[in-house]
PDB file of C-alpha atoms in Angstrom:
ATOM      1  CA  ALA A   1     -26.614  -9.124   8.895  1.00  0.00           C
ATOM      2  CA  LEU A   2     -24.964  -7.874   5.707  1.00  0.00           C
ATOM      3  CA  ALA A   3     -27.045 -10.195   3.521  1.00  0.00           C
ATOM      4  CA  GLU A   4     -30.158  -8.693   5.078  1.00  0.00           C
ATOM      5  CA  GLY A   5     -28.935  -5.136   4.473  1.00  0.00           C
ATOM      6  CA  ARG A   6     -28.120  -4.463   8.128  1.00  0.00           C
ATOM      7  CA  ALA A   7     -24.851  -3.185   9.557  1.00  0.00           C
ATOM      8  CA  ALA A   8     -22.344  -5.834  10.636  1.00  0.00           C
ATOM      9  CA  LEU A   9     -21.323  -3.798  13.692  1.00  0.00           C
ATOM     10  CA  ASP A  10     -23.455  -1.825  16.102  1.00  0.00           C
ATOM     11  CA  GLY A  11     -23.027   1.952  16.285  1.00  0.00           C
ATOM     12  CA  VAL A  12     -20.873   1.924  19.424  1.00  0.00           C
ATOM     13  CA  THR A  13     -18.447  -0.624  17.976  1.00  0.00           C
ATOM     14  CA  THR A  14     -18.288   1.209  14.655  1.00  0.00           C
ATOM     15  CA  ARG A  15     -17.423   4.477  16.425  1.00  0.00           C
ATOM     16  CA  ARG A  16     -14.699   2.747  18.463  1.00  0.00           C
ATOM     17  CA  VAL A  17     -13.173   1.141  15.380  1.00  0.00           C
ATOM     18  CA  MET A  18     -13.225   4.440  13.483  1.00  0.00           C
ATOM     19  CA  ALA A  19     -11.732   6.345  16.440  1.00  0.00           C
ATOM     20  CA  GLU A  20      -8.871   3.842  16.706  1.00  0.00           C
ATOM     21  CA  PHE A  21      -8.303   3.920  12.945  1.00  0.00           C
ATOM     22  CA  THR A  22      -8.206   7.730  13.010  1.00  0.00           C
ATOM     23  CA  ARG A  23      -5.843   7.757  16.005  1.00  0.00           C
ATOM     24  CA  ARG A  24      -3.415   5.334  14.358  1.00  0.00           C
ATOM     25  CA  ARG A  25      -3.543   7.144  11.049  1.00  0.00           C
ATOM     26  CA  ALA A  26      -2.823  10.475  12.757  1.00  0.00           C
ATOM     27  CA  ALA A  27       0.059   8.947  14.728  1.00  0.00           C
ATOM     28  CA  SER A  28       1.664   7.481  11.617  1.00  0.00           C
ATOM     29  CA  ALA A  29       1.201  10.774   9.736  1.00  0.00           C
ATOM     30  CA  VAL A  30       3.040  12.640  12.475  1.00  0.00           C
ATOM     31  CA  HIS A  31       5.744   9.977  12.757  1.00  0.00           C
ATOM     32  CA  PRO A  32       5.846   8.081   9.451  1.00  0.00           C
ATOM     33  CA  GLY A  33       7.343   4.654   9.903  1.00  0.00           C
ATOM     34  CA  ALA A  34       7.028   4.745  13.680  1.00  0.00           C
ATOM     35  CA  GLU A  35       4.779   1.710  13.689  1.00  0.00           C
ATOM     36  CA  VAL A  36       7.591  -0.439  12.229  1.00  0.00           C
ATOM     37  CA  LEU A  37      10.101   0.535  14.911  1.00  0.00           C
ATOM     38  CA  THR A  38      10.439  -1.346  18.165  1.00  0.00           C
ATOM     39  CA  PRO A  39       9.924   0.622  21.389  1.00  0.00           C
ATOM     40  CA  ARG A  40      13.715   0.659  21.926  1.00  0.00           C
ATOM     41  CA  GLU A  41      14.298   1.952  18.390  1.00  0.00           C
ATOM     42  CA  GLN A  42      11.694   4.662  19.000  1.00  0.00           C
ATOM     43  CA  ASP A  43      13.562   5.638  22.190  1.00  0.00           C
ATOM     44  CA  ILE A  44      16.781   5.956  20.207  1.00  0.00           C
ATOM     45  CA  VAL A  45      15.151   8.110  17.517  1.00  0.00           C
ATOM     46  CA  ARG A  46      13.684  10.401  20.200  1.00  0.00           C
ATOM     47  CA  LEU A  47      17.086  10.829  21.850  1.00  0.00           C
ATOM     48  CA  LEU A  48      18.690  11.336  18.456  1.00  0.00           C
ATOM     49  CA  GLY A  49      16.153  14.100  17.855  1.00  0.00           C
ATOM     50  CA  ASP A  50      17.221  15.677  21.144  1.00  0.00           C
ATOM     51  CA  GLY A  51      20.702  16.008  19.645  1.00  0.00           C
ATOM     52  CA  LEU A  52      22.415  13.318  21.720  1.00  0.00           C
ATOM     53  CA  SER A  53      25.519  11.523  20.443  1.00  0.00           C
ATOM     54  CA  ASN A  54      25.731   7.731  20.247  1.00  0.00           C
ATOM     55  CA  ASP A  55      27.729   7.736  23.500  1.00  0.00           C
ATOM     56  CA  GLU A  56      25.114   9.893  25.238  1.00  0.00           C
ATOM     57  CA  ILE A  57      22.250   7.732  23.956  1.00  0.00           C
ATOM     58  CA  GLY A  58      24.052   4.638  25.212  1.00  0.00           C
ATOM     59  CA  GLY A  59      24.535   6.266  28.604  1.00  0.00           C
ATOM     60  CA  ARG A  60      20.881   7.231  28.901  1.00  0.00           C
ATOM     61  CA  LEU A  61      19.627   3.795  27.850  1.00  0.00           C
ATOM     62  CA  VAL A  62      22.386   1.892  29.678  1.00  0.00           C
ATOM     63  CA  ILE A  63      23.572   0.123  26.524  1.00  0.00           C
ATOM     64  CA  GLU A  64      26.914   0.024  24.714  1.00  0.00           C
ATOM     65  CA  THR A  65      27.682   2.573  22.009  1.00  0.00           C
ATOM     66  CA  SER A  66      28.097  -0.307  19.555  1.00  0.00           C
ATOM     67  CA  THR A  67      24.526  -1.394  20.364  1.00  0.00           C
ATOM     68  CA  VAL A  68      23.286   2.135  19.651  1.00  0.00           C
ATOM     69  CA  LYS A  69      25.080   1.994  16.290  1.00  0.00           C
ATOM     70  CA  SER A  70      23.478  -1.385  15.504  1.00  0.00           C
ATOM     71  CA  HIS A  71      20.041  -0.024  16.366  1.00  0.00           C
ATOM     72  CA  LEU A  72      20.641   3.052  14.193  1.00  0.00           C
ATOM     73  CA  THR A  73      21.642   0.875  11.246  1.00  0.00           C
ATOM     74  CA  ARG A  74      18.427  -1.158  11.581  1.00  0.00           C
ATOM     75  CA  ILE A  75      16.328   1.990  12.051  1.00  0.00           C
ATOM     76  CA  MET A  76      17.763   3.616   8.919  1.00  0.00           C
ATOM     77  CA  THR A  77      17.187   0.426   6.934  1.00  0.00           C
ATOM     78  CA  LYS A  78      13.566   0.197   8.103  1.00  0.00           C
ATOM     79  CA  LEU A  79      12.853   3.862   7.372  1.00  0.00           C
ATOM     80  CA  GLY A  80      14.913   4.042   4.195  1.00  0.00           C
ATOM     81  CA  THR A  81      16.975   6.955   5.492  1.00  0.00           C
ATOM     82  CA  ARG A  82      20.620   7.735   4.746  1.00  0.00           C
ATOM     83  CA  ASP A  83      21.740   9.722   7.768  1.00  0.00           C
ATOM     84  CA  ARG A  84      20.871  10.837  11.296  1.00  0.00           C
ATOM     85  CA  LEU A  85      19.141  14.024  10.176  1.00  0.00           C
ATOM     86  CA  GLN A  86      16.861  12.201   7.740  1.00  0.00           C
ATOM     87  CA  THR A  87      16.115   9.613  10.405  1.00  0.00           C
ATOM     88  CA  VAL A  88      14.899  12.241  12.855  1.00  0.00           C
TER      89      VAL A  88
END
């Protein structure tokens, strides 16, 4: 199709691809780095943003406080942040 000067994708498919691209770009602009975090790490960042302590986050997610700390260390490494405030 391209060699003949025609579009490679039909109009419907092109619109779907562009809509998804726009949606993902908007999501990453609102939450930079969110796409690199696991769902559990995203949960922890949300709870951190709500002002919960490590103990409270652990209680909500039914995990040990040490596990919360491990997740936070990985999250900060992935996002390149230095502290809880920067992470949120």
